[in-house]
Amino acid sequence: MRTRPTTVDRRTFLLTSAAAALHARSLLAAQGGAKVELGSIDGSVGGNQFTPIQYLDHFSSLKLTWAMLSLPAPTLADEAAIRAVRDHADRLGIKLQLAFGSVCPSARGFNAQLGTLEEQVARALKASQIFGARCMRCVLGGDPERPQIEMHIDNMIKAVRGMRSRILDSGVKLAVENHGGDLQAREMKMMVEAVGTDVMGVCLDSGNPVWMLEDPHMTLEMLIPYAETSHVRDSAVWKVPEGIAVRWVNMGEGNVDIDGWIKKFVAAKPGLPIIFENLVSGNPRIHRIYDVKFWDNWRKMPASELARFVAVAEKGVPKPAAPRPEGKTAGQQRIEDLEVCVKYTRELLARM
């Protein structure tokens, strides 16, 4: 016997669908914003002597769903240990990325005692495959490389080109961080394009630009097309008699419009996680821009880029670090700071 559809059936269907959609939106809002997942690098809560498993447990307690881990050399050489970390992350519902070090053979941070660059990168790519990651964070170097940065860039380009087939075959991109002390955004862009975007992208860091005389929004605008993952933290920038002072601060305490930065990142890269690297500075870093010698490391910086950075400093106010409460370790303070960071960002995403 054939049953005719009725108006009531159709109305029930529509009401049920609407209720389901409303429930989905409510669920997303409760999770801290539509389709934006949050995570952290292990360094955000460094100083607590956590093992990789303990980092994962801590991030899970904050309801984070991504973790970027820097595995010690013995673990990187032990596939069973890496699989144990992956299995634990799977049980917690956490997705993994690897935080690797320097891939520039001439950088001071490259440790030749751990093997050739090719051997070290091969182990890191394998670990990333076990993690199920599509990229791995790496760096060129830091402050020591800045005086000869062009030479180090050339060396890194040659080294990565020599590993091109291995990287492509792995299915894991190198996500080079715009790191504090080494590369400005325009230099990073040039390097990525010279190597090829099929093997190299960017770990886009919102905090390091202020170390590199850059407005974080300018850095984002230049590098967002290449972003494969992120490091997010807030910064305070202000003028001092010697030049410009910068400090990393908890989310919402800076003056670089971190809210706007996150909104731009989410709009440009839907689906990519926001991964906190919440490193609150002690003493500020001072850019002595009135000292002629200071510019030895920055001679090719365009005036237009410096002008944007100075404009941020003009709007800033001094933001000295508060003394850590007596009896509280640096590790305990970092745990509290990350909780503040996560709460602030969830509330921001819920308003978007």
Coordinates of C-alpha atoms in Angstrom, one line a residue:
M1 CA 0.0 0.0 0.0
R2 CA 1.5 3.4 -1.1
T3 CA 1.6 6.2 1.5
R4 CA 1.2 9.7 0.3
P5 CA 3.6 12.3 1.7
T6 CA 1.7 14.9 3.8
T7 CA 2.3 18.6 4.6
V8 CA 2.9 17.6 8.2
D9 CA 5.7 15.2 7.2
R10 CA 7.4 17.9 5.1
R11 CA 7.1 20.5 7.9
T12 CA 8.5 18.0 10.4
F13 CA 11.5 17.3 8.1
L14 CA 12.2 21.1 7.7
L15 CA 11.9 21.7 11.4
T16 CA 14.2 18.8 12.2
S17 CA 16.7 20.0 9.7
A18 CA 16.7 23.5 11.1
A19 CA 17.1 22.1 14.6
A20 CA 20.0 20.0 13.5
A21 CA 21.7 23.0 11.9
L22 CA 21.1 25.1 15.0
H23 CA 22.6 22.3 17.1
A24 CA 25.7 22.1 14.9
R25 CA 26.2 25.9 15.1
S26 CA 25.8 25.8 18.9
L27 CA 28.3 22.9 19.1
L28 CA 30.9 24.8 17.0
A29 CA 30.4 27.9 19.2
A30 CA 30.9 25.9 22.3
Q31 CA 34.1 24.5 20.9
G32 CA 35.5 28.0 20.5
G33 CA 34.5 29.2 17.0
A34 CA 33.5 27.7 13.7
K35 CA 35.9 25.1 12.3
V36 CA 39.0 26.6 14.0
E37 CA 41.1 24.0 15.9
L38 CA 43.6 25.0 18.6
G39 CA 46.8 23.4 19.6
S40 CA 50.2 24.2 21.2
I41 CA 53.9 23.6 20.7
D42 CA 55.5 21.8 23.7
G43 CA 57.7 24.9 24.4
S44 CA 54.6 26.8 25.5
V45 CA 54.8 24.9 28.8
G46 CA 58.6 24.2 28.8
G47 CA 60.5 24.0 32.1
N48 CA 58.2 21.3 33.5
Q49 CA 60.3 18.3 32.4
F50 CA 57.3 16.8 30.6
T51 CA 57.8 13.8 28.4
P52 CA 56.0 13.8 25.0
I53 CA 53.2 11.8 26.6
Q54 CA 52.8 14.2 29.4
Y55 CA 52.7 17.2 27.0
L56 CA 49.8 15.4 25.2
D57 CA 48.0 14.8 28.4
H58 CA 48.4 18.4 29.4
F59 CA 47.1 19.7 26.1
S60 CA 44.2 17.3 26.3
S61 CA 43.3 18.7 29.7
L62 CA 42.9 22.1 27.9
K63 CA 40.8 20.5 25.2
L64 CA 43.4 21.3 22.5
T65 CA 43.3 19.1 19.4
W66 CA 46.8 19.7 17.9
A67 CA 50.2 19.3 19.4
M68 CA 53.6 20.3 17.9
L69 CA 56.3 18.2 19.6
S70 CA 60.1 18.5 19.5
L71 CA 61.3 15.0 20.0
P72 CA 64.8 14.4 21.4
A73 CA 67.3 12.8 19.1
P74 CA 67.1 9.3 20.6
T75 CA 63.3 9.3 20.1
L76 CA 63.6 10.5 16.5
A77 CA 65.8 7.4 15.9
D78 CA 63.3 5.0 17.5
E79 CA 60.2 4.3 15.3
A80 CA 58.6 2.3 18.1
A81 CA 58.8 5.2 20.5
I82 CA 57.4 7.6 17.8
R83 CA 54.5 5.2 17.2
A84 CA 53.8 5.1 20.9
V85 CA 53.4 8.9 20.9
R86 CA 51.1 8.7 17.9
D87 CA 49.0 6.0 19.5
H88 CA 48.6 8.1 22.7
A89 CA 47.7 11.1 20.6
D90 CA 45.1 9.1 18.7
R91 CA 43.5 8.0 22.0
L92 CA 43.2 11.6 23.1
G93 CA 42.0 12.9 19.7
I94 CA 45.1 15.0 19.1
K95 CA 46.7 15.6 15.7
L96 CA 50.5 15.8 15.6
Q97 CA 53.2 17.9 14.0
L98 CA 56.9 17.7 14.5
A99 CA 59.0 20.7 15.6
F100 CA 62.4 20.1 14.0
G101 CA 65.5 22.3 14.1
S102 CA 67.8 23.8 11.6
V103 CA 68.0 22.6 8.0
C104 CA 70.8 25.0 7.1
P105 CA 74.2 23.2 7.2
S106 CA 76.1 26.4 7.9
A107 CA 73.9 27.6 10.8
R108 CA 75.3 27.5 14.3
G109 CA 72.1 25.6 15.4
F110 CA 72.8 22.7 13.0
N111 CA 74.2 19.8 15.1
A112 CA 76.5 17.8 12.8
Q113 CA 77.1 15.3 15.7
L114 CA 73.6 13.9 15.0
G115 CA 74.5 13.0 11.4
T116 CA 74.5 14.6 8.0
L117 CA 71.7 17.0 7.2
E118 CA 70.2 14.4 4.8
E119 CA 70.3 11.8 7.6
Q120 CA 68.6 14.1 10.1
V121 CA 66.0 15.3 7.7
A122 CA 65.2 11.7 6.7
R123 CA 64.6 10.7 10.3
A124 CA 62.4 13.8 10.8
L125 CA 60.4 13.1 7.6
K126 CA 59.8 9.5 8.8
A127 CA 58.7 10.7 12.2
S128 CA 56.3 13.1 10.5
Q129 CA 54.9 10.3 8.4
I130 CA 54.3 8.2 11.5
F131 CA 52.6 11.2 13.1
G132 CA 50.3 11.5 10.1
A133 CA 51.5 15.1 9.5
R134 CA 51.6 16.9 6.1
C135 CA 54.3 19.3 7.2
M136 CA 57.1 19.6 9.7
R137 CA 58.3 22.8 11.3
C138 CA 62.0 23.7 10.8
V139 CA 64.2 26.8 10.9
L140 CA 67.2 28.3 9.2
G141 CA 68.9 29.5 12.4
G142 CA 68.8 32.6 14.6
D143 CA 70.7 35.7 15.6
P144 CA 74.2 34.3 14.9
E145 CA 73.2 33.9 11.2
R146 CA 72.0 37.4 10.7
P147 CA 75.3 39.1 9.8
Q148 CA 75.8 36.7 6.9
I149 CA 72.2 35.9 6.2
E150 CA 72.4 35.8 2.4
M151 CA 75.2 33.2 2.5
H152 CA 73.1 31.0 4.9
I153 CA 70.0 31.4 2.7
D154 CA 72.0 30.2 -0.3
N155 CA 73.4 27.3 1.6
M156 CA 69.9 26.3 2.8
I157 CA 68.4 26.6 -0.7
K158 CA 71.2 24.3 -2.1
A159 CA 70.7 21.8 0.7
V160 CA 67.0 21.5 0.4
R161 CA 67.1 21.3 -3.4
G162 CA 69.5 18.4 -3.0
M163 CA 66.8 16.6 -0.9
R164 CA 63.9 17.5 -3.2
S165 CA 63.0 14.0 -4.3
R166 CA 63.2 12.6 -0.8
I167 CA 60.9 15.4 0.5
L168 CA 58.4 15.0 -2.3
D169 CA 58.3 11.2 -1.9
S170 CA 57.6 11.6 1.8
G171 CA 54.5 13.7 1.3
V172 CA 55.7 16.0 4.1
K173 CA 56.5 19.6 3.4
L174 CA 59.2 21.6 5.2
A175 CA 57.4 24.4 7.0
V176 CA 60.1 26.9 7.7
E177 CA 59.4 29.3 10.6
N178 CA 59.9 33.0 10.2
H179 CA 62.2 32.6 13.2
G180 CA 63.3 35.3 15.7
G181 CA 66.7 36.5 14.6
D182 CA 67.2 35.1 11.2
L183 CA 64.8 35.8 8.3
Q184 CA 62.6 38.8 7.5
A185 CA 59.4 38.1 5.6
R186 CA 60.7 39.2 2.1
E187 CA 63.8 37.0 2.6
M188 CA 61.6 34.0 3.6
K189 CA 59.3 34.6 0.6
M190 CA 62.3 34.6 -1.8
M191 CA 63.7 31.4 -0.2
V192 CA 60.5 29.5 -0.4
E193 CA 59.9 30.4 -4.0
A194 CA 63.5 29.6 -4.9
V195 CA 63.2 26.1 -3.4
G196 CA 59.6 25.4 -4.7
T197 CA 56.3 25.6 -2.9
D198 CA 55.8 21.9 -3.5
V199 CA 58.5 21.0 -0.9
M200 CA 58.7 24.1 1.3
G201 CA 56.1 26.3 3.0
V202 CA 56.0 28.5 6.1
C203 CA 55.3 28.0 9.8
L204 CA 53.8 31.5 10.2
D205 CA 54.8 32.9 13.5
S206 CA 52.9 36.0 14.8
G207 CA 55.4 36.9 17.5
N208 CA 58.8 36.7 15.8
P209 CA 58.1 39.6 13.3
V210 CA 58.6 42.2 16.1
W211 CA 62.2 40.8 16.6
M212 CA 62.8 41.4 12.9
L213 CA 61.6 45.0 12.8
E214 CA 58.3 44.0 11.2
D215 CA 54.6 44.7 11.8
P216 CA 53.2 41.2 12.2
H217 CA 50.4 42.1 9.8
M218 CA 52.9 42.9 7.1
T219 CA 54.6 39.6 7.7
L220 CA 51.2 37.8 7.5
E221 CA 50.3 39.6 4.3
M222 CA 53.6 38.6 2.7
L223 CA 53.8 35.0 3.9
I224 CA 50.2 33.8 4.3
P225 CA 50.0 32.2 0.8
Y226 CA 52.8 29.8 1.9
A227 CA 51.5 29.0 5.4
E228 CA 51.3 25.3 6.2
T229 CA 51.0 25.7 10.0
S230 CA 51.3 28.5 12.6
H231 CA 52.8 29.7 15.9
V232 CA 50.6 32.3 17.6
R233 CA 51.4 34.7 20.5
D234 CA 50.9 38.4 21.2
S235 CA 53.5 41.2 21.3
A236 CA 54.0 44.6 22.9
V237 CA 55.9 47.2 21.0
W238 CA 56.8 50.7 22.2
K239 CA 59.4 53.5 21.8
V240 CA 62.3 54.0 24.2
P241 CA 65.2 56.5 24.1
E242 CA 67.5 54.0 22.4
G243 CA 64.9 53.1 19.7
I244 CA 62.1 50.5 19.9
A245 CA 61.4 47.9 22.7
V246 CA 59.5 44.6 22.0
R247 CA 58.2 42.0 24.4
W248 CA 56.1 38.8 23.9
V249 CA 53.1 39.0 26.2
N250 CA 50.0 36.9 26.9
M251 CA 47.2 37.1 24.3
G252 CA 45.3 40.3 24.5
E253 CA 48.0 42.2 26.3
G254 CA 49.9 43.5 23.3
N255 CA 49.3 46.3 20.8
V256 CA 49.9 44.6 17.5
D257 CA 46.1 43.9 17.0
I258 CA 46.5 40.1 17.5
D259 CA 42.7 39.8 17.2
G260 CA 42.8 41.2 13.7
W261 CA 45.9 39.0 12.9
I262 CA 44.0 35.8 13.9
K263 CA 40.9 36.9 11.9
K264 CA 43.1 37.4 8.8
F265 CA 44.8 34.1 9.3
V266 CA 41.5 32.2 9.7
A267 CA 39.9 33.8 6.7
A268 CA 42.9 33.2 4.5
K269 CA 43.7 29.6 5.7
P270 CA 40.4 27.9 6.7
G271 CA 41.1 24.5 8.1
L272 CA 44.6 25.3 9.4
P273 CA 45.0 25.1 13.2
I274 CA 46.0 27.9 15.5
I275 CA 49.0 26.5 17.3
F276 CA 50.1 28.6 20.3
E277 CA 53.8 29.2 21.1
N278 CA 53.1 31.3 24.2
L279 CA 56.5 32.6 25.2
V280 CA 56.1 35.5 27.6
S281 CA 59.3 37.6 27.7
G282 CA 61.2 38.9 30.7
N283 CA 63.3 41.9 29.7
P284 CA 62.3 43.5 26.4
R285 CA 64.5 43.2 23.3
I286 CA 65.7 46.7 22.3
H287 CA 66.2 47.6 18.6
R288 CA 68.8 50.5 18.8
I289 CA 67.6 52.0 15.5
Y290 CA 69.4 55.3 16.2
D291 CA 72.8 53.6 16.3
V292 CA 74.4 53.5 12.8
K293 CA 76.1 50.1 13.6
F294 CA 72.7 48.6 14.3
W295 CA 71.8 48.7 10.6
D296 CA 74.7 46.5 9.5
N297 CA 72.3 43.6 9.7
W298 CA 69.4 45.3 8.1
R299 CA 70.8 47.2 5.1
K300 CA 68.3 45.9 2.5
M301 CA 65.2 46.5 4.6
P302 CA 62.8 48.7 2.6
A303 CA 61.8 52.0 4.3
S304 CA 58.2 51.2 3.7
E305 CA 58.4 48.1 5.9
L306 CA 60.3 49.9 8.7
A307 CA 57.6 52.7 8.6
R308 CA 54.9 50.1 9.4
F309 CA 56.9 48.8 12.3
V310 CA 57.6 52.3 13.7
A311 CA 53.9 53.1 13.4
V312 CA 53.1 50.2 15.7
A313 CA 55.7 51.4 18.2
E314 CA 54.2 55.0 18.1
K315 CA 50.9 53.6 19.5
G316 CA 52.5 51.5 22.2
V317 CA 53.0 52.1 25.9
P318 CA 55.8 50.5 28.1
K319 CA 54.9 47.0 29.0
P320 CA 57.5 45.8 31.6
A321 CA 57.3 42.2 32.8
A322 CA 55.6 41.6 36.1
P323 CA 57.8 39.8 38.6
R324 CA 57.0 36.1 39.0
P325 CA 55.2 35.4 42.3
E326 CA 57.5 34.0 45.0
G327 CA 57.5 30.2 45.1
K328 CA 56.2 29.8 41.6
T329 CA 58.5 28.1 39.1
A330 CA 59.0 29.3 35.5
G331 CA 57.3 26.1 34.4
Q332 CA 54.3 26.7 36.5
Q333 CA 54.0 30.3 35.2
R334 CA 54.1 29.0 31.7
I335 CA 51.2 26.6 32.4
E336 CA 49.1 29.5 33.7
D337 CA 50.1 31.7 30.8
L338 CA 49.0 29.1 28.3
E339 CA 45.6 28.7 30.0
V340 CA 45.1 32.5 29.7
C341 CA 46.1 32.4 26.1
V342 CA 43.7 29.5 25.3
K343 CA 40.8 31.1 27.1
Y344 CA 41.3 34.5 25.4
T345 CA 41.5 33.0 21.9
R346 CA 38.4 30.8 22.4
E347 CA 36.4 33.8 23.4
L348 CA 37.7 35.7 20.4
L349 CA 36.8 32.9 18.0
A350 CA 33.4 32.6 19.5
R351 CA 32.7 36.2 18.6
M352 CA 33.8 35.8 15.0

